[in-house]
Coordinates of C-alpha atoms and ligand atoms in Angstrom, one line a residue:
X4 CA 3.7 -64.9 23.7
X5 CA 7.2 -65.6 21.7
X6 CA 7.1 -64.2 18.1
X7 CA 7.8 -66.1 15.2
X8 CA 10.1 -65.4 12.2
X9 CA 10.0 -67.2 8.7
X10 CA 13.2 -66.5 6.6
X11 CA 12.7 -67.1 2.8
X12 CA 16.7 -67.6 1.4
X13 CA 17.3 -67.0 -2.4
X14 CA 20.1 -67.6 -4.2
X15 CA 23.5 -68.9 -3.2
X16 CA 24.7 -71.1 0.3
X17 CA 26.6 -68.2 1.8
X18 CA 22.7 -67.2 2.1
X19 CA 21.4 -70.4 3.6
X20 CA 24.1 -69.4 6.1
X21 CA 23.0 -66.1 6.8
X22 CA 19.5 -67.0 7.2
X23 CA 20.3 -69.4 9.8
X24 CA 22.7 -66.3 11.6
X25 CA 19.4 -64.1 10.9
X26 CA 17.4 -66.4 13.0
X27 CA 20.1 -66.6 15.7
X28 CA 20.3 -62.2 15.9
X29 CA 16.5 -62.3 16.2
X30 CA 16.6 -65.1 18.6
X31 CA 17.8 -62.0 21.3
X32 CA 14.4 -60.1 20.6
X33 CA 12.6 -63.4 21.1
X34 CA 12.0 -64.6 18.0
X35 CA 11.9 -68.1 17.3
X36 CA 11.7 -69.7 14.0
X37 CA 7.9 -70.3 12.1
X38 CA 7.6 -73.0 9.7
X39 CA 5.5 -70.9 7.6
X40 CA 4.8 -67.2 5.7
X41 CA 1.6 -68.1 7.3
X42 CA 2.4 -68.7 11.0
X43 CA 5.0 -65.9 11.1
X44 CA 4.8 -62.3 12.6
X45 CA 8.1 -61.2 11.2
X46 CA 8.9 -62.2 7.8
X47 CA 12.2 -61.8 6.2
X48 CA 13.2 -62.1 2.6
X49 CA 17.0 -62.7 2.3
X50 CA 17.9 -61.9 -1.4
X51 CA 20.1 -62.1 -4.2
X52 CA 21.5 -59.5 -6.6
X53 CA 23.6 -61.8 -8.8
X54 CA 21.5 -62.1 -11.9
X55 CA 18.9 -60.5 -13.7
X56 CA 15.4 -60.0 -12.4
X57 CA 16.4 -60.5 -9.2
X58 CA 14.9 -57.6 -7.4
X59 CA 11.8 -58.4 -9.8
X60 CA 11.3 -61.4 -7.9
X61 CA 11.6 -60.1 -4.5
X62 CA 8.8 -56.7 -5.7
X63 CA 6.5 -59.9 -6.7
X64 CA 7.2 -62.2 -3.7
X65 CA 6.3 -59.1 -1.6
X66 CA 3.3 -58.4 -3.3
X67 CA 2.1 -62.0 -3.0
X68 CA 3.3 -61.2 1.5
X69 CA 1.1 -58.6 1.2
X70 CA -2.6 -59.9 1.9
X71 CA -1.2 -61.3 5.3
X72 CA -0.4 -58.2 6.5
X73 CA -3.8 -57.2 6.5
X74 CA -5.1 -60.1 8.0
X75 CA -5.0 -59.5 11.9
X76 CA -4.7 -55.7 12.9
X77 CA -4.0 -56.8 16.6
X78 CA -1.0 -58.9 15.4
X79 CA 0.2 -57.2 12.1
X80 CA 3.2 -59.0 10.2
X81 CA 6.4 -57.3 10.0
X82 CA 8.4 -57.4 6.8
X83 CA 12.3 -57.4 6.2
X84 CA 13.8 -57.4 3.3
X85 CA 17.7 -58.3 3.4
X86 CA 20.3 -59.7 1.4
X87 CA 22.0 -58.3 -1.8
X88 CA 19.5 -56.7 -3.3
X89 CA 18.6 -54.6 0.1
X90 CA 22.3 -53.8 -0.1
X91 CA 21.6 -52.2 -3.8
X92 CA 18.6 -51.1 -3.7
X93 CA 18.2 -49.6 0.0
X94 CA 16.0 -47.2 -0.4
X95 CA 14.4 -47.6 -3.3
X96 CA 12.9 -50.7 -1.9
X97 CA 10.8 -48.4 0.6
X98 CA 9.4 -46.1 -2.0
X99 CA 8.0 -49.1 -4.5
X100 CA 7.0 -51.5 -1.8
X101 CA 5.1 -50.0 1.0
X102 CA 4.8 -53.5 2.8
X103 CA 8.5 -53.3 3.5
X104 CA 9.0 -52.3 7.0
X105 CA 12.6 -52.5 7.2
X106 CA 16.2 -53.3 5.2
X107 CA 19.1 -54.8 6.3
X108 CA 22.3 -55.0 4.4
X109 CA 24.4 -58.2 5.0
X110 CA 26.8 -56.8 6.8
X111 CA 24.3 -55.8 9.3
X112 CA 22.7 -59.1 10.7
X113 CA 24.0 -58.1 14.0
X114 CA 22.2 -54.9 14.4
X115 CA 18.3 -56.8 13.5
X116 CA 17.7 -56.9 17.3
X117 CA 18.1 -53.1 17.0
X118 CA 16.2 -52.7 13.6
X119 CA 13.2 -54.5 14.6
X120 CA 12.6 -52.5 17.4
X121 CA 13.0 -49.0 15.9
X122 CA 10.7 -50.3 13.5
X123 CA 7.1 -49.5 13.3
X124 CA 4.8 -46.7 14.3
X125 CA 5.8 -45.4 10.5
X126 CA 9.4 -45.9 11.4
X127 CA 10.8 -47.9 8.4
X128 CA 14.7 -48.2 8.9
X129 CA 17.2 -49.1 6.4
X130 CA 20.2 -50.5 7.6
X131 CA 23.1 -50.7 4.5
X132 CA 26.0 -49.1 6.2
X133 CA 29.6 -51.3 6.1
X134 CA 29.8 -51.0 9.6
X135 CA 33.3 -50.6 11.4
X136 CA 32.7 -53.4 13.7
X137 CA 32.3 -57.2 12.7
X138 CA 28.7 -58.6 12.4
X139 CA 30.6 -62.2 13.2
X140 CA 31.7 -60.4 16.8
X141 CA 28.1 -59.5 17.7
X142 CA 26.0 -62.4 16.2
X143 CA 25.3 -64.6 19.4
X144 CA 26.3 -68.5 19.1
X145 CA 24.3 -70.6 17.3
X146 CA 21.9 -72.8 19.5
X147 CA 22.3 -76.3 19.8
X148 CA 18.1 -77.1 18.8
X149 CA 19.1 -74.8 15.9
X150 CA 22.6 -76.7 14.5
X151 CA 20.5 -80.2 15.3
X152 CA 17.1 -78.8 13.3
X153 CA 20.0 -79.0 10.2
X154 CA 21.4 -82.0 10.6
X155 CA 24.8 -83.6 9.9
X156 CA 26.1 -80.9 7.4
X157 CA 26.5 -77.6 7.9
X158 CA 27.6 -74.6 6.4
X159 CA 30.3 -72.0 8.3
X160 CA 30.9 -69.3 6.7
X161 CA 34.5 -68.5 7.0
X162 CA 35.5 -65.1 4.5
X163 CA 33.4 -62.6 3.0
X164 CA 33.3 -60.4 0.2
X165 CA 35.3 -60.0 -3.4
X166 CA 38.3 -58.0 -4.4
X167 CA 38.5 -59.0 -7.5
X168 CA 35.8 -57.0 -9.4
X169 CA 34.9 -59.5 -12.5
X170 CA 33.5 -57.0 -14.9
X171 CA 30.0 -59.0 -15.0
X172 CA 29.7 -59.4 -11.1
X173 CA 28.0 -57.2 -8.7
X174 CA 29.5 -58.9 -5.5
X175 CA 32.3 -56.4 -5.0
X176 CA 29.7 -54.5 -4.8
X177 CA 27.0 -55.6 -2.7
X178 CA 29.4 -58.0 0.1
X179 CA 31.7 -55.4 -0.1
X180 CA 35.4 -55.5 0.0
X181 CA 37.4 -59.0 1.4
X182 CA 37.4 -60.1 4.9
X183 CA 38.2 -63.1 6.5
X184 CA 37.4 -64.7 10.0
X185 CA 40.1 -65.2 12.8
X186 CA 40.8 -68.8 13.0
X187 CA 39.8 -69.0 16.7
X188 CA 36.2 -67.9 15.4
X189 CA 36.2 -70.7 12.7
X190 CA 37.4 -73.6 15.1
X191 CA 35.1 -72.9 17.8
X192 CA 31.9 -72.1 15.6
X193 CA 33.0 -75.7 13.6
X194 CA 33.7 -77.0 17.5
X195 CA 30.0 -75.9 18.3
X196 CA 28.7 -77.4 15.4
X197 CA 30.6 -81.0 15.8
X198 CA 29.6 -81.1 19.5
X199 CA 25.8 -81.0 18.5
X200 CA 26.3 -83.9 16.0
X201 CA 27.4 -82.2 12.7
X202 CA 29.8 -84.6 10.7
X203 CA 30.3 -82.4 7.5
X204 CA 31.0 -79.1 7.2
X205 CA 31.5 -77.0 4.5
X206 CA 33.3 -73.6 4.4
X207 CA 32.3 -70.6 2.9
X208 CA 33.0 -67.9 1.0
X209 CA 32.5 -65.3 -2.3
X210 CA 36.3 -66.2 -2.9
X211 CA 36.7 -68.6 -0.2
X212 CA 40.5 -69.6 -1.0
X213 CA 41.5 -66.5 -0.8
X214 CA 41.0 -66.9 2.9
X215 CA 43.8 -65.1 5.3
X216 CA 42.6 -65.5 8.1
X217 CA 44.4 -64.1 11.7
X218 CA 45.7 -67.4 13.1
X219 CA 46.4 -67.7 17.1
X220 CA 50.2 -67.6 16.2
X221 CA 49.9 -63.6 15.0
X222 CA 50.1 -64.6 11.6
X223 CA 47.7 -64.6 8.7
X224 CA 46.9 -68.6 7.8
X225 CA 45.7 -69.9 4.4
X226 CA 43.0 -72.0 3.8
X227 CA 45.1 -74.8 3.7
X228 CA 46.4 -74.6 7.0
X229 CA 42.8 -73.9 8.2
X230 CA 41.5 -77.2 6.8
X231 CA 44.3 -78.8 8.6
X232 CA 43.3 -77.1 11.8
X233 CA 39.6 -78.2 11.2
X234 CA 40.6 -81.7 10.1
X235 CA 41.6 -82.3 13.8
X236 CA 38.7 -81.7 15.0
X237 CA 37.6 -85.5 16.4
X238 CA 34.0 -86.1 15.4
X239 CA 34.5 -83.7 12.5
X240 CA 33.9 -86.7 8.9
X241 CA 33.9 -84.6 5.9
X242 CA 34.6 -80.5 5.5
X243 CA 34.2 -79.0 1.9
X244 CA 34.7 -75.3 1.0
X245 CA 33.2 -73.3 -1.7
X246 CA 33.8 -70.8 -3.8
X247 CA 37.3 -70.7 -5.6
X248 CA 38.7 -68.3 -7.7
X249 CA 41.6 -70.4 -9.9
X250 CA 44.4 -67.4 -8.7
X251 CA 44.1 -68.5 -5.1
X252 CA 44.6 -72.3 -5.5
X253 CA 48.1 -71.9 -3.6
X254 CA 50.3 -74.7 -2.9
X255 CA 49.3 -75.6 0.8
X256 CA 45.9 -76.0 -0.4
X257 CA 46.6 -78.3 -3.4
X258 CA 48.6 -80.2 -0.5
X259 CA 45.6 -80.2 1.7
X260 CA 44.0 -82.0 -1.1
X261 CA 46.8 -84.7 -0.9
X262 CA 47.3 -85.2 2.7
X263 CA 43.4 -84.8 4.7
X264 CA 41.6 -87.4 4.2
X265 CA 38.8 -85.7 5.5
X266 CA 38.9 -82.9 3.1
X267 CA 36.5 -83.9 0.4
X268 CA 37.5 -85.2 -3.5
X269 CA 35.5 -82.1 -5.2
X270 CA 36.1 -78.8 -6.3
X271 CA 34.0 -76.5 -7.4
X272 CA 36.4 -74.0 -9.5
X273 CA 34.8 -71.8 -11.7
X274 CA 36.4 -70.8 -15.1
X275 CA 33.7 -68.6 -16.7
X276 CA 34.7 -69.1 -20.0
X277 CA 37.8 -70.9 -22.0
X278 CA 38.6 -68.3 -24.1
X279 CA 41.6 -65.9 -23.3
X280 CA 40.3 -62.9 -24.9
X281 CA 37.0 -63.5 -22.7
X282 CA 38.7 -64.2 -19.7
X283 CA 40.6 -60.5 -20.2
X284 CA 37.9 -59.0 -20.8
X285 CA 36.4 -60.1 -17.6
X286 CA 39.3 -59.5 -15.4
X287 CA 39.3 -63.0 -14.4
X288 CA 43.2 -62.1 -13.9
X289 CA 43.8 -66.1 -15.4
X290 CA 44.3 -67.6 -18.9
X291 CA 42.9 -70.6 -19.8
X292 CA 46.3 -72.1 -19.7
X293 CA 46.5 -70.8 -15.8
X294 CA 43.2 -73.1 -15.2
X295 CA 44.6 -76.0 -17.2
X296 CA 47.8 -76.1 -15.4
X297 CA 45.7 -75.7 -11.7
X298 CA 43.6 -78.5 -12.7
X299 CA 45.9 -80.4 -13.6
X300 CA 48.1 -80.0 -10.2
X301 CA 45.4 -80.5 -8.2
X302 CA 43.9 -83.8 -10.2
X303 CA 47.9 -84.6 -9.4
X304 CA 47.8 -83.9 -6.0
X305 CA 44.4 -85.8 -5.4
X306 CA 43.6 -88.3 -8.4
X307 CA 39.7 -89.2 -7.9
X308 CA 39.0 -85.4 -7.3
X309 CA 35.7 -84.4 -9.2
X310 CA 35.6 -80.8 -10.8
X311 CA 32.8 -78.7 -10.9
X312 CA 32.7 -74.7 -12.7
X313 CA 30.3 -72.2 -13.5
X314 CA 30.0 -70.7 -17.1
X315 CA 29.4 -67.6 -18.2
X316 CA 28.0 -67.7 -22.2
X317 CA 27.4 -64.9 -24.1
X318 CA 29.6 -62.1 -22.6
X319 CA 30.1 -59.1 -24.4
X320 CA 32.1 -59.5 -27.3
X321 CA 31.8 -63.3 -27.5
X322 CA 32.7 -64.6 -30.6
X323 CA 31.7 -68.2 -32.4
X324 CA 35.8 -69.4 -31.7
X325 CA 35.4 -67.8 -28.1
X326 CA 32.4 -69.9 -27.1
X327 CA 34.1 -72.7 -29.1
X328 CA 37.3 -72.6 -26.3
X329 CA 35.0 -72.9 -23.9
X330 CA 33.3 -75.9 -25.5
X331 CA 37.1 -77.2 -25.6
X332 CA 37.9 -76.7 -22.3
X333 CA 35.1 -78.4 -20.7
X334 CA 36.4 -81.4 -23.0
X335 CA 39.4 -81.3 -22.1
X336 CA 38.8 -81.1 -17.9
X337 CA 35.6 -83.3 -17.7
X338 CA 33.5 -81.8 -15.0
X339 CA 31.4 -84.0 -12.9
X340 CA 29.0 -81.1 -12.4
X341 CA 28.4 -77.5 -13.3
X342 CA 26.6 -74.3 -13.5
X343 CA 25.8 -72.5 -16.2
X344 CA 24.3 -69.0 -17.4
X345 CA 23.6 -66.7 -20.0
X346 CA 25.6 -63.5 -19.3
X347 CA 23.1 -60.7 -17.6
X348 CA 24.0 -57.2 -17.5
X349 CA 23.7 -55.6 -14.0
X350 CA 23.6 -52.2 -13.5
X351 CA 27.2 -50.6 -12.0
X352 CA 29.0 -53.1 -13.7
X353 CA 31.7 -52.7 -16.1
X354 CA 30.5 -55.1 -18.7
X355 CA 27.1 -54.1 -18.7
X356 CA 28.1 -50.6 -20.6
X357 CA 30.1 -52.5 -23.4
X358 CA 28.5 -52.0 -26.6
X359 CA 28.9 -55.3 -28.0
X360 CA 26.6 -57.2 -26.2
X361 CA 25.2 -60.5 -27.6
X362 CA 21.8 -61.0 -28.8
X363 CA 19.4 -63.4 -26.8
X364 CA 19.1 -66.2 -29.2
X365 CA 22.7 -66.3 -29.4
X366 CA 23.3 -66.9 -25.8
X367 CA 20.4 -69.1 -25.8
X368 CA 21.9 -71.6 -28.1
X369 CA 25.1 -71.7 -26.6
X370 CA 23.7 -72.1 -23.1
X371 CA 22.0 -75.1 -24.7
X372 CA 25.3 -76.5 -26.6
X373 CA 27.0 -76.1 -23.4
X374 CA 24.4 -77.9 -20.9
X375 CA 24.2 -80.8 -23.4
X376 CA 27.8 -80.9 -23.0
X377 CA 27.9 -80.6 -19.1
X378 CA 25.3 -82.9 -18.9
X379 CA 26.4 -85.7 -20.8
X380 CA 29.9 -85.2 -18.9
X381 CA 28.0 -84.9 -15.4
X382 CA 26.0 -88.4 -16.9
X383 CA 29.1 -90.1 -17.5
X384 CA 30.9 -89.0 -14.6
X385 CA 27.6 -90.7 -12.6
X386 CA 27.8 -94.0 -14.3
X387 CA 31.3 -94.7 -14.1
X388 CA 30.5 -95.5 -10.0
X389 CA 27.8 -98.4 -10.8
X390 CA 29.3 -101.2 -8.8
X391 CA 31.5 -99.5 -6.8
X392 CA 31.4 -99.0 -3.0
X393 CA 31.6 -95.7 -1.2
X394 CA 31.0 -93.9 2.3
X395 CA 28.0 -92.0 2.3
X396 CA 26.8 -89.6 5.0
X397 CA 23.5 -90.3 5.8
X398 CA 21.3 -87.2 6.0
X399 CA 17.4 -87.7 6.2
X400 CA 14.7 -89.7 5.5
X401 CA 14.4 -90.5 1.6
X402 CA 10.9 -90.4 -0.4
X403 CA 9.9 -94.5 0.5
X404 CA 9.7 -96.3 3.5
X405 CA 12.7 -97.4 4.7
X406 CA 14.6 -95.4 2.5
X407 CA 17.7 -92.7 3.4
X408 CA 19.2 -89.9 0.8
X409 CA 22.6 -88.9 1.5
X410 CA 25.9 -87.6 -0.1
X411 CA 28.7 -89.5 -1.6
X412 CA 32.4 -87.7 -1.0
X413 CA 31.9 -86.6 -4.9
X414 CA 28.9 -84.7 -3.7
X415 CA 26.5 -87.0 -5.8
X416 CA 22.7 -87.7 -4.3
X417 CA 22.6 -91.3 -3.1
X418 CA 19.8 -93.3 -2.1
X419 CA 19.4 -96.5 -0.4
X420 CA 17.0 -98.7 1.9
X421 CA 19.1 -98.3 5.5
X422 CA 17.8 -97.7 9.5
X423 CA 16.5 -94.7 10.4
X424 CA 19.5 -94.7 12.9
X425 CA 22.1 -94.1 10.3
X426 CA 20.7 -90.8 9.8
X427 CA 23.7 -88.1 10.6
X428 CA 26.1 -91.5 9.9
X429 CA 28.6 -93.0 7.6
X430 CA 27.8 -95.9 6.1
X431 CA 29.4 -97.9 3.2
X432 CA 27.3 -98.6 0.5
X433 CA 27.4 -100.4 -3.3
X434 CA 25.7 -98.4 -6.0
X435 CA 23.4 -100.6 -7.5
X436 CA 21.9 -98.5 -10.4
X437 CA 22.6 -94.7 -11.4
X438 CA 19.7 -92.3 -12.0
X439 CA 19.0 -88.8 -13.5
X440 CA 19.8 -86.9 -10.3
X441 CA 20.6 -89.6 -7.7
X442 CA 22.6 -92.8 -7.2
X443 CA 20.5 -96.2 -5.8
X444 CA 22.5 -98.1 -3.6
X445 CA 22.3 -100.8 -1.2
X446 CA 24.4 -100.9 2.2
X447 CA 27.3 -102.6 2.1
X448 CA 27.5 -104.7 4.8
X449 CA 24.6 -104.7 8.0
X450 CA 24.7 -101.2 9.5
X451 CA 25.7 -102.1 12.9
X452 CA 28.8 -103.6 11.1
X453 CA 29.3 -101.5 8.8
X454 CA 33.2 -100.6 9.1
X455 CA 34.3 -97.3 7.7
X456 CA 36.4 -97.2 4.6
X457 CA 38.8 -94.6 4.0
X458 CA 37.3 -92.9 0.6
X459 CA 37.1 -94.8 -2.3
X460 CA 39.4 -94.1 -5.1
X461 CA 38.4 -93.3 -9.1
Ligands
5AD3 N1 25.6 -62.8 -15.6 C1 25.6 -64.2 -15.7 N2 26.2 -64.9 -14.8 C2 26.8 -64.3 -13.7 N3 27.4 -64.8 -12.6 C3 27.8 -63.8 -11.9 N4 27.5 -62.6 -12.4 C4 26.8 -62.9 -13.6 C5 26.2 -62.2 -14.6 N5 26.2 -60.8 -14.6 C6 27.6 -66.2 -12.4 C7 29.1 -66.6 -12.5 C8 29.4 -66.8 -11.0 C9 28.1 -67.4 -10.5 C10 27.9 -67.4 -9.1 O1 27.1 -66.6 -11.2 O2 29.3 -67.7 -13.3 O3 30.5 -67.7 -10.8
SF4_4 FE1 32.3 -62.1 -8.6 FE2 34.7 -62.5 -9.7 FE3 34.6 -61.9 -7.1 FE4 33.7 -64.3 -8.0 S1 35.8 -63.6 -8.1 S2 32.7 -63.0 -6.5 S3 32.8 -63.8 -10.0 S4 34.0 -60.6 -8.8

């Protein structure tokens, strides 16, 4: 009888990823993927560490696993627990959770073939080790059923880890020092993944721009010149990459922005805050002026490009005239989306032994001065495309009969009344109305002759 895993993925797309590579690893034991908790006999919970209460979630979630343990003696349910917070807690997650069979750090994906079979008989492994060799050398291919299960977009994940220890961030931490894929690896992974029908692909990583990847020629490449190498892939529609860090938008990559069509008009860039005196005291490494100037090459470089951030409110020391920068900034940029949160301490951080932290109700009112802000930007920014036409790629099956859900270039939710068949295709469409969360639109012209417009310009 094959066995049946069920992967439960919190927290951020690098994740969704690795949840996906988690299924592939155990696909060499046998396993194949359950749709369910219910239906599974290995269950794995692949967690996050980046804010609070995170390992309070996964203590909970296990407790609410628990009960299906003891359900069927003859066929007992494993459970993994991987991710960020196995990396930080390792052990500890044994000793308070006794339905935890097994940990895996994310490094480590590549050994769960290995893991699950020296688990069991009171054998509980924990696997949190920054191994010598590459998990991306020993993680088999993904499957075809697997990439077409996904659909047209796809994530790849192309660099790994932080070097740039944010006082508030535990990443450094728990994905460990920077690393970045050979190109070789990236092209034929995004090959693999265009040949069984992905269009859109985005790239990944914790500081994906700092990418330096071994290119065939012997030499590092940039991200830039990666994009350009992934933009000739025929078949390939759309590629995105996320997360930036502001000191590694380098020039090829604001040219990349300029010259590939293919390479979407949206950035997510984070800023964290707009005050300098915040920023050094995060060891951003950037002043607000830095981030001005960036945007303002890149909006240069690509004029219809849409800006996205995360926020960081109530950091230690944050003054009324700090959080008021930031307020300033946001003005000043316009994002057409964002992220934003109260600061959290976590424990082996810098920041979270400053003695100046900020009290709750404080954060909390600024988090809400800030999200009215973001959203009435993120509203405005929506609006501004009633009327207009624009490619979107199709992706599933929408709520009502008849109806597809798919993404404009700008990222943006867009509905509209069009043939199963366009599903995994481009299509023009005309936004008819904008919504809270999604655009309604109507096909441009009939699907079968629907020609494909270059992307539409702000
Ligand atoms: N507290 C609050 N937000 C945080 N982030 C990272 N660490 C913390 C923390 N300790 C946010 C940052 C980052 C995003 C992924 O999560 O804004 O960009
Ligand atoms: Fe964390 Fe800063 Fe690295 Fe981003 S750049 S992962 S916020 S340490």
């Amino acid at each position: 009888m094959t066995k049946r895993v069920f992967v439960k993925t919190y927290g951020c797309q690098m994740n969704v990823y690795d949840s996906g590579r988690i299924v592939d690893a155990l696909g060499e034991s046998g396993y194949t993927s359950a749709p369910d908790p219910e239906s599974a006999d290995l269950i794995v919970l692949n967690t996050c560490h980046i804010r609070e209460k995170a390992a309070e979630k996964v203590y909970s979630e296990i407790g609410r696993l628990k009960h299906l343990k003891a359900r069927d003696t003859d066929r007992p349910v494993m459970i993994g627990v991987a991710g960020c917070v196995a990396q930080a807690e390792g052990e500890e997650i044994l000793r308070r959770a006794p339905a935890v069979d097994f940990v895996v750090g994310p490094q480590n994906y590549h050994r769960l073939p290995a893991i699950v079979s020296a688990t069991g008989n009171g054998r509980r492994p924990v696997d949190t080790d920054f191994p010598a060799e590459d998990k991306f050398d020993h993680l088999p291919r993904t499957g075809v059923r697997r990439i077409r299960s996904q659909g047209a977009t796809a994530f790849l994940t192309v660099q790994e880890g932080c070097d740039k220890f944010c006082t508030f961030c535990v990443v450094p931490y728990t994905r460990g020092a920077e690393f970045s894929r050979p190109v070789a690896a990236v092209l034929a992974e995004a090959r693999d993944l265009v040949d069984a029908g992905v269009r859109e692909i985005t790239l990944l990583g914790q500081n994906v721009n700092a990418y330096h990847g071994a290119g065939p020629d012997g030499r590092d490449w940039g991200l830039g010149r990666l994009l350009e190498a992934l933009c000739a892939i025929e078949g390939l529609a759309r590629v995105r990459y996320t997360t930036s860090h502001p000191r590694d938008m380098d020039d090829s990559l604001i040219a990349a922005h300029r010259d590939l069509d293919k390479v979407m008009p949206y950035l997510h860039l984070p800023v964290q805050s707009g005050s300098d005196r915040v920023l050094d005291r995060m060891n951003r490494r950037h002043t607000r002026d830095f981030y001005l100037a960036i945007v303002d090459r890149i909006r240069s470089a690509r004029p219809d490009l849409a800006l996205s951030s995360d926020f960081i409110v109530g950091f230690p020391g944050e003054t009324d005239a700090d959080f008021e920068a930031t307020m300033t900034l946001v003005e000043e940029v316009g994002y057409a989306q964002a992220y934003s949160f109260k600061y959290s301490p976590r424990p082996g951080t810098p920041a979270a032994e400053d003695s100046d932290q900020i009290p709750e109700a404080v954060k909390s009112e600024r988090l809400q001065r800030l999200q009215d802000l973001l959203n009435r930007q993120q509203a405005a920014f929506n609006t501004s495309f009633a009327g207009r036409t624009m490619p979107v790629l199709f992706e599933r099956s929408g709520r009502n009969p008849g109806q597809l859900v798919g993404r404009s270039p700008w990222l943006q939710a867009v509905q509209a009344d069009a043939p199963q068949s366009l599903i995994g295709d481009l299509a023009n469409v005309v936004v008819d109305r904008v919504g809270g969360n999604s655009l309604f639109a109507r096909l441009a012209e009939p699907a079968s002759e629907t020609p494909f417009v270059a992307e539409a310009t702000a």
